[in-house]
JSON list of C-alpha atoms in Angstrom, two decimals:
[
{"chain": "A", "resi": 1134, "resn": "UNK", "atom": "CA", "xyz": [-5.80, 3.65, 18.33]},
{"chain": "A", "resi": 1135, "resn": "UNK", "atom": "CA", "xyz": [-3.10, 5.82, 19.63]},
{"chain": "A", "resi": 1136, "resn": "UNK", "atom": "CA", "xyz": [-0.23, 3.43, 17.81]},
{"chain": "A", "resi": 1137, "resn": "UNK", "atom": "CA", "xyz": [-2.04, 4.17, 14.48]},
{"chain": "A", "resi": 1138, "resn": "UNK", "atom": "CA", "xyz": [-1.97, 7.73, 15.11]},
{"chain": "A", "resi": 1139, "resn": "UNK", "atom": "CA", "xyz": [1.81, 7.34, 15.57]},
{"chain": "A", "resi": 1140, "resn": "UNK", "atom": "CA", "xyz": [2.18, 5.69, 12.38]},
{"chain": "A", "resi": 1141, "resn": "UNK", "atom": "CA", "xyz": [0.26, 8.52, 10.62]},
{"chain": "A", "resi": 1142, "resn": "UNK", "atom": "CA", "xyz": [2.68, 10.94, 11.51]},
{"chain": "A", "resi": 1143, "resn": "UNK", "atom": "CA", "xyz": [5.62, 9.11, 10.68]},
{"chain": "A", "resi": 1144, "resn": "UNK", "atom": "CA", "xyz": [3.92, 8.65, 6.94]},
{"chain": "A", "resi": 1145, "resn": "UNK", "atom": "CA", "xyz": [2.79, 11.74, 6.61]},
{"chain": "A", "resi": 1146, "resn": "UNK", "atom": "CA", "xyz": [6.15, 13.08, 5.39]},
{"chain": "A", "resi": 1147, "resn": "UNK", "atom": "CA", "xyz": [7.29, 10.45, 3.45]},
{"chain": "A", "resi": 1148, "resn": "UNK", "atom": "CA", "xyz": [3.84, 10.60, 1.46]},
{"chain": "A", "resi": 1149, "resn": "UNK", "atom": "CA", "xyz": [5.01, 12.80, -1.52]},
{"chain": "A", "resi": 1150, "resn": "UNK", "atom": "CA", "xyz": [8.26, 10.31, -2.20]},
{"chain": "A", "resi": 1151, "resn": "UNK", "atom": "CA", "xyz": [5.59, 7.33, -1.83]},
{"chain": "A", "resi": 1152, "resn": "UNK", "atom": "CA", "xyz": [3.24, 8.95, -4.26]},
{"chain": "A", "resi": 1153, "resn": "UNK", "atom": "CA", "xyz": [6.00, 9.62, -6.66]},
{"chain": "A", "resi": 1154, "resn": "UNK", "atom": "CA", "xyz": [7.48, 5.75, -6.50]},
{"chain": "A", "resi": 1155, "resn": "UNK", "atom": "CA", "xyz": [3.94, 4.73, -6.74]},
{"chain": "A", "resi": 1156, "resn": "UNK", "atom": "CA", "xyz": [3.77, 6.54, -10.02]},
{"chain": "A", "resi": 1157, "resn": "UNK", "atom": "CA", "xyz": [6.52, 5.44, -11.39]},
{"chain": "A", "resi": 1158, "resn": "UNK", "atom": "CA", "xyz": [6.24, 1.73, -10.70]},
{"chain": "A", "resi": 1159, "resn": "UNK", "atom": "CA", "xyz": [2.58, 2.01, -12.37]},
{"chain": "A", "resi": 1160, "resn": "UNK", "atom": "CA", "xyz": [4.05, 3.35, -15.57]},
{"chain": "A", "resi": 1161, "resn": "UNK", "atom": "CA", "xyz": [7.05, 0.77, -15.50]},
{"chain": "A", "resi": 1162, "resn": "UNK", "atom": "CA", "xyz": [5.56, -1.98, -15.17]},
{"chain": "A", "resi": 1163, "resn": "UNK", "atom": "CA", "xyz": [4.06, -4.43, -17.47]},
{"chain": "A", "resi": 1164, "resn": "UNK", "atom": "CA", "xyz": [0.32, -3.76, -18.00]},
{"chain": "A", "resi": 1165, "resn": "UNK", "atom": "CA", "xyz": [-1.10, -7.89, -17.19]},
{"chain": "A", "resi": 1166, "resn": "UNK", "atom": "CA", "xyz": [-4.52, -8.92, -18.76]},
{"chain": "A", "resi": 1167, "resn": "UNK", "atom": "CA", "xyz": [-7.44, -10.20, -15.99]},
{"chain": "A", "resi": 1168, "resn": "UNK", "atom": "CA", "xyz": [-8.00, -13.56, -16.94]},
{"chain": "A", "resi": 1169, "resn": "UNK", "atom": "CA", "xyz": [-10.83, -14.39, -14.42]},
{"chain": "A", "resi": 1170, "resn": "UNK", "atom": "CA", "xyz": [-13.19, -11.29, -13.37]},
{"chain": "A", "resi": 1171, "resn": "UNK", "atom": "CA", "xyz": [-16.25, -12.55, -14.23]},
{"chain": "A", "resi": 1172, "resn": "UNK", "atom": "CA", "xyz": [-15.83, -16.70, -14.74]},
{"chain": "A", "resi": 1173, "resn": "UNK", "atom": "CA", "xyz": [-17.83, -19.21, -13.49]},
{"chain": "A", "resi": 1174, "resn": "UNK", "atom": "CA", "xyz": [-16.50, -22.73, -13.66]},
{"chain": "A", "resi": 1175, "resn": "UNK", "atom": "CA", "xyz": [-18.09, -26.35, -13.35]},
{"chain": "A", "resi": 1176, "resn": "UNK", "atom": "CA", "xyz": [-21.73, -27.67, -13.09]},
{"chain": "A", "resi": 1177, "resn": "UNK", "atom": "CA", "xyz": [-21.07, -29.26, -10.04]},
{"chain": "A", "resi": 1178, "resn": "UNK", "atom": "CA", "xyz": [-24.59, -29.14, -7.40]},
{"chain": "A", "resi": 1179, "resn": "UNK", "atom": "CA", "xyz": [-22.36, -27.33, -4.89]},
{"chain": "A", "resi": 1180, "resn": "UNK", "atom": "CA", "xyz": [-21.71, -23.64, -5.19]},
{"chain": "A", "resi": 1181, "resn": "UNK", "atom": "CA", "xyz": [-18.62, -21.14, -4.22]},
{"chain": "A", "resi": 1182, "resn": "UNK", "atom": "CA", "xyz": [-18.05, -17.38, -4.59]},
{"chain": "A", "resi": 1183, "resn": "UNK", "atom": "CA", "xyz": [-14.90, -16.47, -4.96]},
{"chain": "A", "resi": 1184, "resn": "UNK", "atom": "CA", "xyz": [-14.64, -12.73, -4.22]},
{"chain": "A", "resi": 1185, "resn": "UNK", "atom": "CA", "xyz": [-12.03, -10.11, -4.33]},
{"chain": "A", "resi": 1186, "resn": "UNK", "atom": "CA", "xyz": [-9.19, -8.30, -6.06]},
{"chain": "A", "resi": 1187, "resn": "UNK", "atom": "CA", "xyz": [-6.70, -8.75, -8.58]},
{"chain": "A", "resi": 1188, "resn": "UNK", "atom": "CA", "xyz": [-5.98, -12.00, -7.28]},
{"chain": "A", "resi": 1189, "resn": "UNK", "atom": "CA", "xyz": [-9.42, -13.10, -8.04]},
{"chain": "A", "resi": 1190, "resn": "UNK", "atom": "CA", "xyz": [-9.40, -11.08, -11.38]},
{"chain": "A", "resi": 1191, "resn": "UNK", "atom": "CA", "xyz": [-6.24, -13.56, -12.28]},
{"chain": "A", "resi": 1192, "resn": "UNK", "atom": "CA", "xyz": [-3.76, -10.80, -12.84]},
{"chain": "A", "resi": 1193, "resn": "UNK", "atom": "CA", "xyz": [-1.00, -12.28, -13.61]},
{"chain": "A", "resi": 1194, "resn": "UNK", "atom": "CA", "xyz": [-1.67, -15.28, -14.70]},
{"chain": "A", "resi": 1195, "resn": "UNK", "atom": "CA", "xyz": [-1.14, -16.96, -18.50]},
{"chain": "A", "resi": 1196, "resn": "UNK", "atom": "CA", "xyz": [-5.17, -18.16, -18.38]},
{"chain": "A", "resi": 1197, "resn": "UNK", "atom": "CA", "xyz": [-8.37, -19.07, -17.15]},
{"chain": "A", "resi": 1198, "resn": "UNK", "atom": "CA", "xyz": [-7.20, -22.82, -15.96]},
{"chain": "A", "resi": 1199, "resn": "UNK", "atom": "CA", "xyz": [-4.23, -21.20, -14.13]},
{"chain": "A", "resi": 1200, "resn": "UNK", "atom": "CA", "xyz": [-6.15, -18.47, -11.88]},
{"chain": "A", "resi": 1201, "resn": "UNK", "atom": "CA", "xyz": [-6.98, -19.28, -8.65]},
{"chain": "A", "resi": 1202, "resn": "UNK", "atom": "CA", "xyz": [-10.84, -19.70, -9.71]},
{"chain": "A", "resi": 1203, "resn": "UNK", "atom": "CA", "xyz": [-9.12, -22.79, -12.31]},
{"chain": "A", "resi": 1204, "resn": "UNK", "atom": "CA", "xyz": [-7.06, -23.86, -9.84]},
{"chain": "A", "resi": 1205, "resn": "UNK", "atom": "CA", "xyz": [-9.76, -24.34, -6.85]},
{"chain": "A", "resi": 1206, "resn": "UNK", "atom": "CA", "xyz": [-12.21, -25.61, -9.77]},
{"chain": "A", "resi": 1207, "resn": "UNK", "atom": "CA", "xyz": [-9.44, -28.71, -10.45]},
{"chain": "A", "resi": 1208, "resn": "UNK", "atom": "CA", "xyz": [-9.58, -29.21, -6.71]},
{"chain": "A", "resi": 1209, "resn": "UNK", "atom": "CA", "xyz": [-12.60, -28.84, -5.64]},
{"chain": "A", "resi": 1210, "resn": "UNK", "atom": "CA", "xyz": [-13.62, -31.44, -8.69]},
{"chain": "A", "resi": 1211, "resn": "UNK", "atom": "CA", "xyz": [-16.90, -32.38, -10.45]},
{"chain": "A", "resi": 1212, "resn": "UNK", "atom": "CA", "xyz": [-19.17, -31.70, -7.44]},
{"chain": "A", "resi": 1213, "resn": "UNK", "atom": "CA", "xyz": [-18.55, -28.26, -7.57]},
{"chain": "A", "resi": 1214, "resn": "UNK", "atom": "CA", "xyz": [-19.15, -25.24, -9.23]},
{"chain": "A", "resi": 1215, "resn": "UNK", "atom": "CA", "xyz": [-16.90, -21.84, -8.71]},
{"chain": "A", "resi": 1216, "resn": "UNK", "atom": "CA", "xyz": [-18.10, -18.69, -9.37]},
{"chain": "A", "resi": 1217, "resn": "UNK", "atom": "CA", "xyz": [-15.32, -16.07, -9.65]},
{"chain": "A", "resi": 1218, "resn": "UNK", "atom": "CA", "xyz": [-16.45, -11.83, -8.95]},
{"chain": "A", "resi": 1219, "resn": "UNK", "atom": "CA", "xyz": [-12.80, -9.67, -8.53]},
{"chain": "A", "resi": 1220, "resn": "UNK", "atom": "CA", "xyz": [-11.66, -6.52, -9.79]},
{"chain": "A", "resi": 1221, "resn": "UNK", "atom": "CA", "xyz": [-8.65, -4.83, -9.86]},
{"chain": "A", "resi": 1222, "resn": "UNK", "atom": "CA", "xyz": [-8.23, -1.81, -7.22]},
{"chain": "A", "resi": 1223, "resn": "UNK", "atom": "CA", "xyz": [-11.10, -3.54, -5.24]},
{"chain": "A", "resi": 1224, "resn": "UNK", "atom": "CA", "xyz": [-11.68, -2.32, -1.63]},
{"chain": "A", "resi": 1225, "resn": "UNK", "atom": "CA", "xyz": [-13.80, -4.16, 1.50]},
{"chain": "A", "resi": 1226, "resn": "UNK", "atom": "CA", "xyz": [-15.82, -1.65, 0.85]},
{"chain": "A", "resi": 1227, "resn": "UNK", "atom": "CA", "xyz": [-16.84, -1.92, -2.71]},
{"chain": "A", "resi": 1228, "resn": "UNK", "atom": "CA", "xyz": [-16.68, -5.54, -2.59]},
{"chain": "A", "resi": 1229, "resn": "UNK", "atom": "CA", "xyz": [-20.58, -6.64, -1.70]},
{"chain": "A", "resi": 1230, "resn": "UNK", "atom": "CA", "xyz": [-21.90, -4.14, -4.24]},
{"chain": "A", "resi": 1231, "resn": "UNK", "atom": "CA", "xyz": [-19.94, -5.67, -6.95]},
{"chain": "A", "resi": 1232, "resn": "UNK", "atom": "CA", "xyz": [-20.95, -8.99, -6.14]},
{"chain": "A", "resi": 1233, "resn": "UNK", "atom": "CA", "xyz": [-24.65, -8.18, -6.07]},
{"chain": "A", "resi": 1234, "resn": "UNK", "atom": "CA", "xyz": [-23.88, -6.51, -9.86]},
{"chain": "A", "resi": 1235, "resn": "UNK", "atom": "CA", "xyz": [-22.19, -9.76, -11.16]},
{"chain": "A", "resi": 1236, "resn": "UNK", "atom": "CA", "xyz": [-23.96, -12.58, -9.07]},
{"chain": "A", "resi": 1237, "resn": "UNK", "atom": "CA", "xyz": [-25.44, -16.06, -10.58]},
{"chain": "A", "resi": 1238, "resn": "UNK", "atom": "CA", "xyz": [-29.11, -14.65, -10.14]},
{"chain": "A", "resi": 1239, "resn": "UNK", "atom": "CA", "xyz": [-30.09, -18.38, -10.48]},
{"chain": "A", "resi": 1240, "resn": "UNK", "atom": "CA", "xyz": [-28.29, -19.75, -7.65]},
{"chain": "A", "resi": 1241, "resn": "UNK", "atom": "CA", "xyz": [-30.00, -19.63, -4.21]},
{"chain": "A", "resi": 1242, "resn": "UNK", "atom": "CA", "xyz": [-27.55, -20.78, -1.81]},
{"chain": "A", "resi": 1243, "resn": "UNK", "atom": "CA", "xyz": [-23.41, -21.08, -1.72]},
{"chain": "A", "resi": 1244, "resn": "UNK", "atom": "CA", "xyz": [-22.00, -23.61, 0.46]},
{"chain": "A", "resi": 1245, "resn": "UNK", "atom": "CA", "xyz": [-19.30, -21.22, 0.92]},
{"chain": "A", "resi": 1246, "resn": "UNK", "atom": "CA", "xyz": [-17.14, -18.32, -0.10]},
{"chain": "A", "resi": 1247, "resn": "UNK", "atom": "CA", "xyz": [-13.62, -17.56, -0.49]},
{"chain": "A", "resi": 1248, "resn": "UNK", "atom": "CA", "xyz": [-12.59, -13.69, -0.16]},
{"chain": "A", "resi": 1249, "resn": "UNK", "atom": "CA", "xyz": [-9.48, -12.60, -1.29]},
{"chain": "A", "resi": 1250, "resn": "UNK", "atom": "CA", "xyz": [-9.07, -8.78, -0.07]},
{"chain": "A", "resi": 1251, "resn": "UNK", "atom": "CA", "xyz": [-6.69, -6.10, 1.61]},
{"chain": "A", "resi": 1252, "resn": "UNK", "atom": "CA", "xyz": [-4.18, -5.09, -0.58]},
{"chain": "A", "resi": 1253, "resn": "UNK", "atom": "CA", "xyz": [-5.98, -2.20, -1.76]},
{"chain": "A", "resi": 1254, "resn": "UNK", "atom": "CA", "xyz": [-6.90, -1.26, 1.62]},
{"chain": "A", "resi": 1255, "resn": "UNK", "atom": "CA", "xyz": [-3.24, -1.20, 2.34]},
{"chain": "A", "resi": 1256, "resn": "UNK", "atom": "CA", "xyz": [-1.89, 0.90, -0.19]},
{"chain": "A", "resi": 1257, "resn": "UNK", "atom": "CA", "xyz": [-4.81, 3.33, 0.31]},
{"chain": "A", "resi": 1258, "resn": "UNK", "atom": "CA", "xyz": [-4.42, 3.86, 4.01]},
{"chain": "A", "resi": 1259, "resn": "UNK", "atom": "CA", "xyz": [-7.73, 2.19, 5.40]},
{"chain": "A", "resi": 1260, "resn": "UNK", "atom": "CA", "xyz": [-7.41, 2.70, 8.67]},
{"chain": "A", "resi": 1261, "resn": "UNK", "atom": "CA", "xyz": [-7.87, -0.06, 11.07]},
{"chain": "A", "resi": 1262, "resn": "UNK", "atom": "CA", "xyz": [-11.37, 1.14, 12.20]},
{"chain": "A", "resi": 1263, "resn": "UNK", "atom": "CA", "xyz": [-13.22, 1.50, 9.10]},
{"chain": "A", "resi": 1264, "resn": "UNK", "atom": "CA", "xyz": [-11.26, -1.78, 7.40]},
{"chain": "A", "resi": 1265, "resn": "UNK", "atom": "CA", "xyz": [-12.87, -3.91, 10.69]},
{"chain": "A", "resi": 1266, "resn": "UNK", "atom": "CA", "xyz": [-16.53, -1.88, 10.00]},
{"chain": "A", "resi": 1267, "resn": "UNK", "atom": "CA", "xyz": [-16.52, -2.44, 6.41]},
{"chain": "A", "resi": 1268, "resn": "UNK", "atom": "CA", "xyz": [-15.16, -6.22, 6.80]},
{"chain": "A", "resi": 1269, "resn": "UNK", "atom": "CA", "xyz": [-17.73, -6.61, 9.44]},
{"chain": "A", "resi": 1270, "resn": "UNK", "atom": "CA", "xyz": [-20.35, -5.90, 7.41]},
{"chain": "A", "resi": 1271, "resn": "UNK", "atom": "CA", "xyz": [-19.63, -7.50, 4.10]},
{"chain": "A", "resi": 1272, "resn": "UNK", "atom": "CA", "xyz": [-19.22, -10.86, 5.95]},
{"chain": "A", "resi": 1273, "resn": "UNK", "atom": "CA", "xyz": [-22.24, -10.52, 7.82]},
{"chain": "A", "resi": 1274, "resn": "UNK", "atom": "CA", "xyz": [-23.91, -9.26, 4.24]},
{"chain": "A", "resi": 1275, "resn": "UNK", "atom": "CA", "xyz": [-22.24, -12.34, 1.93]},
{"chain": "A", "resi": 1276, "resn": "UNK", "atom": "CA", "xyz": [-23.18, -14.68, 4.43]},
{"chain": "A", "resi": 1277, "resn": "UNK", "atom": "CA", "xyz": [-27.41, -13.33, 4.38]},
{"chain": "A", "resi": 1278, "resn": "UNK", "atom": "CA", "xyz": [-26.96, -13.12, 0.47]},
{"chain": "A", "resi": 1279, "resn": "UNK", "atom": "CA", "xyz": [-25.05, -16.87, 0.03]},
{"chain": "A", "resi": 1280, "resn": "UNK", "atom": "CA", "xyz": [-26.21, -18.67, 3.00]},
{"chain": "A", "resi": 1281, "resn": "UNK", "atom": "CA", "xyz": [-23.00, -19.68, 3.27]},
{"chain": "A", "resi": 1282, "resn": "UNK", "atom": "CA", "xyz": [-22.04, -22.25, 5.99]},
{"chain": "A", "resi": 1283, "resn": "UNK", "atom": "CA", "xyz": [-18.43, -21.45, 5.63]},
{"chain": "A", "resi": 1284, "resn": "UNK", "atom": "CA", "xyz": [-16.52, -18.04, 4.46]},
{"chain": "A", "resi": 1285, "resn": "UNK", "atom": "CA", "xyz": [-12.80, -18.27, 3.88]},
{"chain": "A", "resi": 1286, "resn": "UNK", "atom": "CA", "xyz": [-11.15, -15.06, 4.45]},
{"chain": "A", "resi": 1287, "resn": "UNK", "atom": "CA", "xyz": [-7.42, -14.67, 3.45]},
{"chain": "A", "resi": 1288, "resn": "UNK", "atom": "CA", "xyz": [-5.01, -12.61, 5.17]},
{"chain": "A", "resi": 1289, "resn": "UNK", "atom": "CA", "xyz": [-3.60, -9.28, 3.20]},
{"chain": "A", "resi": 1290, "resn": "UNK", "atom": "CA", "xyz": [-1.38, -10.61, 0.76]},
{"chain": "A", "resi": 1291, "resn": "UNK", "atom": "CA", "xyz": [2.68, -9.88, 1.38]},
{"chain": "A", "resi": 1292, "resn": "UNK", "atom": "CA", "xyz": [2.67, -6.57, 0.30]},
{"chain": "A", "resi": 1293, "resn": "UNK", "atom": "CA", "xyz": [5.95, -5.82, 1.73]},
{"chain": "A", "resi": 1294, "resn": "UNK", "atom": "CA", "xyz": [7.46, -8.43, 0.07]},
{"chain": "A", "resi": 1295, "resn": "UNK", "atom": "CA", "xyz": [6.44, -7.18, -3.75]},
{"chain": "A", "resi": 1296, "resn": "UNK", "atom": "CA", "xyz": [9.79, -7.23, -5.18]},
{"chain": "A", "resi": 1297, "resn": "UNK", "atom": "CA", "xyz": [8.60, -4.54, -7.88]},
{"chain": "A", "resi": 1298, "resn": "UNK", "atom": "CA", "xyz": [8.85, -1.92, -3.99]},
{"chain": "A", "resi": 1299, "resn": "UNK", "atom": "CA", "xyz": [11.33, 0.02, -2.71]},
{"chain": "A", "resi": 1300, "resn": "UNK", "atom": "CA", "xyz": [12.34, -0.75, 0.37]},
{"chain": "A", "resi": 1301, "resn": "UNK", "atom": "CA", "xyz": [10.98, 2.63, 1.79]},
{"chain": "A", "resi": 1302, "resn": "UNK", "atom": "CA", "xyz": [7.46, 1.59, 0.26]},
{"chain": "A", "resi": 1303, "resn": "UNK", "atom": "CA", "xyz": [7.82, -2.43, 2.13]},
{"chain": "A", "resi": 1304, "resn": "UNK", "atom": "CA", "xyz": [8.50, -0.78, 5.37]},
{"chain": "A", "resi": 1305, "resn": "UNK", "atom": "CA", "xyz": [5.22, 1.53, 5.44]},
{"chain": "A", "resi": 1306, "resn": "UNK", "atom": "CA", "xyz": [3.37, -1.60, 4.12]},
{"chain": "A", "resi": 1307, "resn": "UNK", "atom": "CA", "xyz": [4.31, -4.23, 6.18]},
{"chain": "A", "resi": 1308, "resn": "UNK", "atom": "CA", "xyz": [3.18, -1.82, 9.11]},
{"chain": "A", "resi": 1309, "resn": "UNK", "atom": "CA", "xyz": [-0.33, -1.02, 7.90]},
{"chain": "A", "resi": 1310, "resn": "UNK", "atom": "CA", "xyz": [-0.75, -4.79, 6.90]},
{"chain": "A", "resi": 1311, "resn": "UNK", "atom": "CA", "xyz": [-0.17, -5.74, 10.13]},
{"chain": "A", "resi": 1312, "resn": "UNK", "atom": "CA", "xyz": [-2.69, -3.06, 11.86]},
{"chain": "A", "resi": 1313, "resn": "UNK", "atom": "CA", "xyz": [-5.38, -4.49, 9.73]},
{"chain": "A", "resi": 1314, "resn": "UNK", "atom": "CA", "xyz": [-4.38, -7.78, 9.46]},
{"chain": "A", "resi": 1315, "resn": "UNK", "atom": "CA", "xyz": [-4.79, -7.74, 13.54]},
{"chain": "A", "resi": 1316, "resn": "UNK", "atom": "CA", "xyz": [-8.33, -7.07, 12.89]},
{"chain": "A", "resi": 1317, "resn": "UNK", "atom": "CA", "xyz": [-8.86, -9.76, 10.30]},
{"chain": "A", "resi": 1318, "resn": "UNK", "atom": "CA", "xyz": [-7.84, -12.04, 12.77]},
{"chain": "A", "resi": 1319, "resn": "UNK", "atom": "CA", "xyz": [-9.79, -10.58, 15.82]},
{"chain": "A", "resi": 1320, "resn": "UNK", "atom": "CA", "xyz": [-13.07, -11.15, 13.63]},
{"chain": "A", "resi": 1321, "resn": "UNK", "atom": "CA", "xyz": [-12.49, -14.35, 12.72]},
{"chain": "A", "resi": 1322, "resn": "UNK", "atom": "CA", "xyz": [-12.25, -14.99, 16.50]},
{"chain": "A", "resi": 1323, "resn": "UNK", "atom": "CA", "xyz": [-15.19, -13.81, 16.94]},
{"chain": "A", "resi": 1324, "resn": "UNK", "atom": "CA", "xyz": [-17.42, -15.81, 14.32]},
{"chain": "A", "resi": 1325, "resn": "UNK", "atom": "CA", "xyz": [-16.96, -19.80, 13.98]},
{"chain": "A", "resi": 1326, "resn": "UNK", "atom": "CA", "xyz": [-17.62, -19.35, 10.29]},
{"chain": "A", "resi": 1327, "resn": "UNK", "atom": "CA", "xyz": [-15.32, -17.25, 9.26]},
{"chain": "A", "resi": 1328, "resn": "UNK", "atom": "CA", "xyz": [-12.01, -19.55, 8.60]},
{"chain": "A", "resi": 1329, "resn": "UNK", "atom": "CA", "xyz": [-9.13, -17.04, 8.35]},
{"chain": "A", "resi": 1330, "resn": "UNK", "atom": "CA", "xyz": [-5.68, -17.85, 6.88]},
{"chain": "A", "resi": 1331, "resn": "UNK", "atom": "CA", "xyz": [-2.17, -16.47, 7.03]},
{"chain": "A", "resi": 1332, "resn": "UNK", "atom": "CA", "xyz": [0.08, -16.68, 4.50]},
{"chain": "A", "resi": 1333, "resn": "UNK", "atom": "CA", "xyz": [3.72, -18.36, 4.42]},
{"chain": "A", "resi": 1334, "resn": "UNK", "atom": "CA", "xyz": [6.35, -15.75, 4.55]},
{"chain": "A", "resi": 1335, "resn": "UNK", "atom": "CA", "xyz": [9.17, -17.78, 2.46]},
{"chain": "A", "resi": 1336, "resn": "UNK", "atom": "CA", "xyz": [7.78, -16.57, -1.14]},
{"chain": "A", "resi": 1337, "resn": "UNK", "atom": "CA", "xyz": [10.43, -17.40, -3.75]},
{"chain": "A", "resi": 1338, "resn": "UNK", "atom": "CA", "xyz": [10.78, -14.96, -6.70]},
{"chain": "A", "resi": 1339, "resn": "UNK", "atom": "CA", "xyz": [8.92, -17.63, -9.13]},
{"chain": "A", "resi": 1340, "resn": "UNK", "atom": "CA", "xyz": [6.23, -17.18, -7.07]},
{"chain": "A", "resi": 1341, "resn": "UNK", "atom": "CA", "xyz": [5.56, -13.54, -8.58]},
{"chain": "A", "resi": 1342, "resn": "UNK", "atom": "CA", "xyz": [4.94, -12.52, -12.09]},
{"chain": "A", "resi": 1343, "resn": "UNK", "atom": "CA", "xyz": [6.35, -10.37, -14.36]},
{"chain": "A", "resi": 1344, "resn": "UNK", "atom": "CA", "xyz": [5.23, -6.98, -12.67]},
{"chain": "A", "resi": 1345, "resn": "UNK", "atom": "CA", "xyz": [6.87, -8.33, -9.44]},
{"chain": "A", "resi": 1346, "resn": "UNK", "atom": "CA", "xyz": [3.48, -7.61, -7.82]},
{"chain": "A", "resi": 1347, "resn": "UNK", "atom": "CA", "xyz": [0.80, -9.99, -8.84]},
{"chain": "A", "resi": 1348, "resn": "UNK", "atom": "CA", "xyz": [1.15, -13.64, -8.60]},
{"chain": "A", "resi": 1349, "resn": "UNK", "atom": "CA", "xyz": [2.18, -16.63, -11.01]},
{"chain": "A", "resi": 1350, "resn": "UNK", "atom": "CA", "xyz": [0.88, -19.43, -12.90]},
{"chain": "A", "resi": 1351, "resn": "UNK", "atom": "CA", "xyz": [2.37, -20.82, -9.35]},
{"chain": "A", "resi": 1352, "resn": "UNK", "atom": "CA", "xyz": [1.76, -18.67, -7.49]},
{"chain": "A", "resi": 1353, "resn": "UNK", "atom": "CA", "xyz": [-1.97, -19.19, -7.90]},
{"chain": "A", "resi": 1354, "resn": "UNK", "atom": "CA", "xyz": [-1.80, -23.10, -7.86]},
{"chain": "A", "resi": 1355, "resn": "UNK", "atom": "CA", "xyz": [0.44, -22.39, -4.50]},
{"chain": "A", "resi": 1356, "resn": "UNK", "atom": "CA", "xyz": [-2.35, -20.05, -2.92]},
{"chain": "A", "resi": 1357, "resn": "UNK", "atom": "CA", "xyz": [-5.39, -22.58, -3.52]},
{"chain": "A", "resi": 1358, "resn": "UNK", "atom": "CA", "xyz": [-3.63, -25.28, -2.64]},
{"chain": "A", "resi": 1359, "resn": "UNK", "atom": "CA", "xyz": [-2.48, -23.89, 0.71]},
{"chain": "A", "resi": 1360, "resn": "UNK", "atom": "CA", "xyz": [-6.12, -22.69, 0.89]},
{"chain": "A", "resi": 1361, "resn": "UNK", "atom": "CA", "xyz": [-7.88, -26.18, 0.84]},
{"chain": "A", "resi": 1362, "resn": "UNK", "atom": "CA", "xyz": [-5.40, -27.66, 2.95]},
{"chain": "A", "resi": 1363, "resn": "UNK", "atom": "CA", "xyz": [-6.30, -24.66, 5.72]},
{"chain": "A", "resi": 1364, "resn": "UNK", "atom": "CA", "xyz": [-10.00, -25.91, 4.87]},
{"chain": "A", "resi": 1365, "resn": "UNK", "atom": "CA", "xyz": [-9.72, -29.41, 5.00]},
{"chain": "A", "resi": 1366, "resn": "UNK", "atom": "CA", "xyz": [-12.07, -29.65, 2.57]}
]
């Protein structure tokens, strides 16, 4: 992808400044708990994974209740139970081997999963290829393991719009979160199961929490409930 290649180069010297900011946002910021990376939720018959990264870890947020695994367990109701796998850092590429580590060995079958990935892939540089392989393959690979009938894939959170960035660090962002985010989108295409989802733009600053980067107590409840109306479920 000869546009990608141009975007390389125009990172490559900036990349020492990055690194530095980087740094020195890590070591500024406040250090949130994970509420949710291992939490399953409900006795309902029906079964959902919910798989991914910090959001699914529930960085951020002031409990269990108020991550987005509490949040789509009040909505989803009764019926319903919601397992919750994320880790913070998490790649597409790490993702299916950490769900096979933490899995509910005794449930058989998922009527669907939720995937909540990207971020990491965009502040690490995945390039476009190797994001669409590894995606690829850990839908095709939750979907064997679940027997999911539907997947949910969110789009990259709004990494350029982290108010804890510098503007120099939103501009590199929102470029390599829209090369992959064009593949999320061209997959989904591709496979009636997959139900991807963009994002709303307009995010107010109560929407973040206190490191500026993770979401809310609303935040979360804002994501799932945007979620389940995409679904219809």
């Amino acid at each position: 992808m000869a546009s990608y290649w141009l975007f390389q180069l125009q990172l490559f010297p900036w990349l020492p400044f990055l690194i530095y900011q980087a740094k020195k946002i890590r070591k500024s910021s406040p250090k949130l708990p994970a509420q949710s990376p291992l939490l399953t939720l409900g006795q309902g018959e029906k079964h959902v994974v919910l798989l991914g990264e910090s959001t699914v870890a529930g960085v951020g947020a002031s409990s269990a209740s108020t991550t987005l695994a509490g949040n789509f367990s009040r909505i989803f109701g009764n019926s319903y139970q919601i397992e919750a796998i994320g880790k913070k850092g998490l790649r597409v590429k790490e993702a299916f081997s950490l769900y096979l580590k933490h899995k509910n060995s005794e449930r058989k079958k998922s009527e669907g999963v939720l995937l909540f990935l990207g971020a990491n892939d965009c502040f690490l540089l995945t390039s476009p290829q190797e994001f669409k392989k590894e995606l690829e393959s850990l839908i095709q690979q939750i979907q064997v393991a679940t027997g999911a009938e539907w997947i949910y894939l969110a789009a990259i959170p709004p990494v350029h719009l982290f108010p804890a960035f510098s503007e120099q660090m939103r501009s590199f962002l929102y470029r390599q979160r829209n090369y992959l985010l064009l593949e999320m989108e061209a997959i989904a295409a591709r496979k009636p199961q997959v139900i991807f989802h963009q994002i709303p733009m307009d995010l107010q600053p109560e929407f973040f929490s206190a490191d500026g980067v993770h979401p809310s107590d609303l935040g979360y409840q804002k994501i799932a409930e945007l979620a389940i109306e995409k679904m219809k479920i």
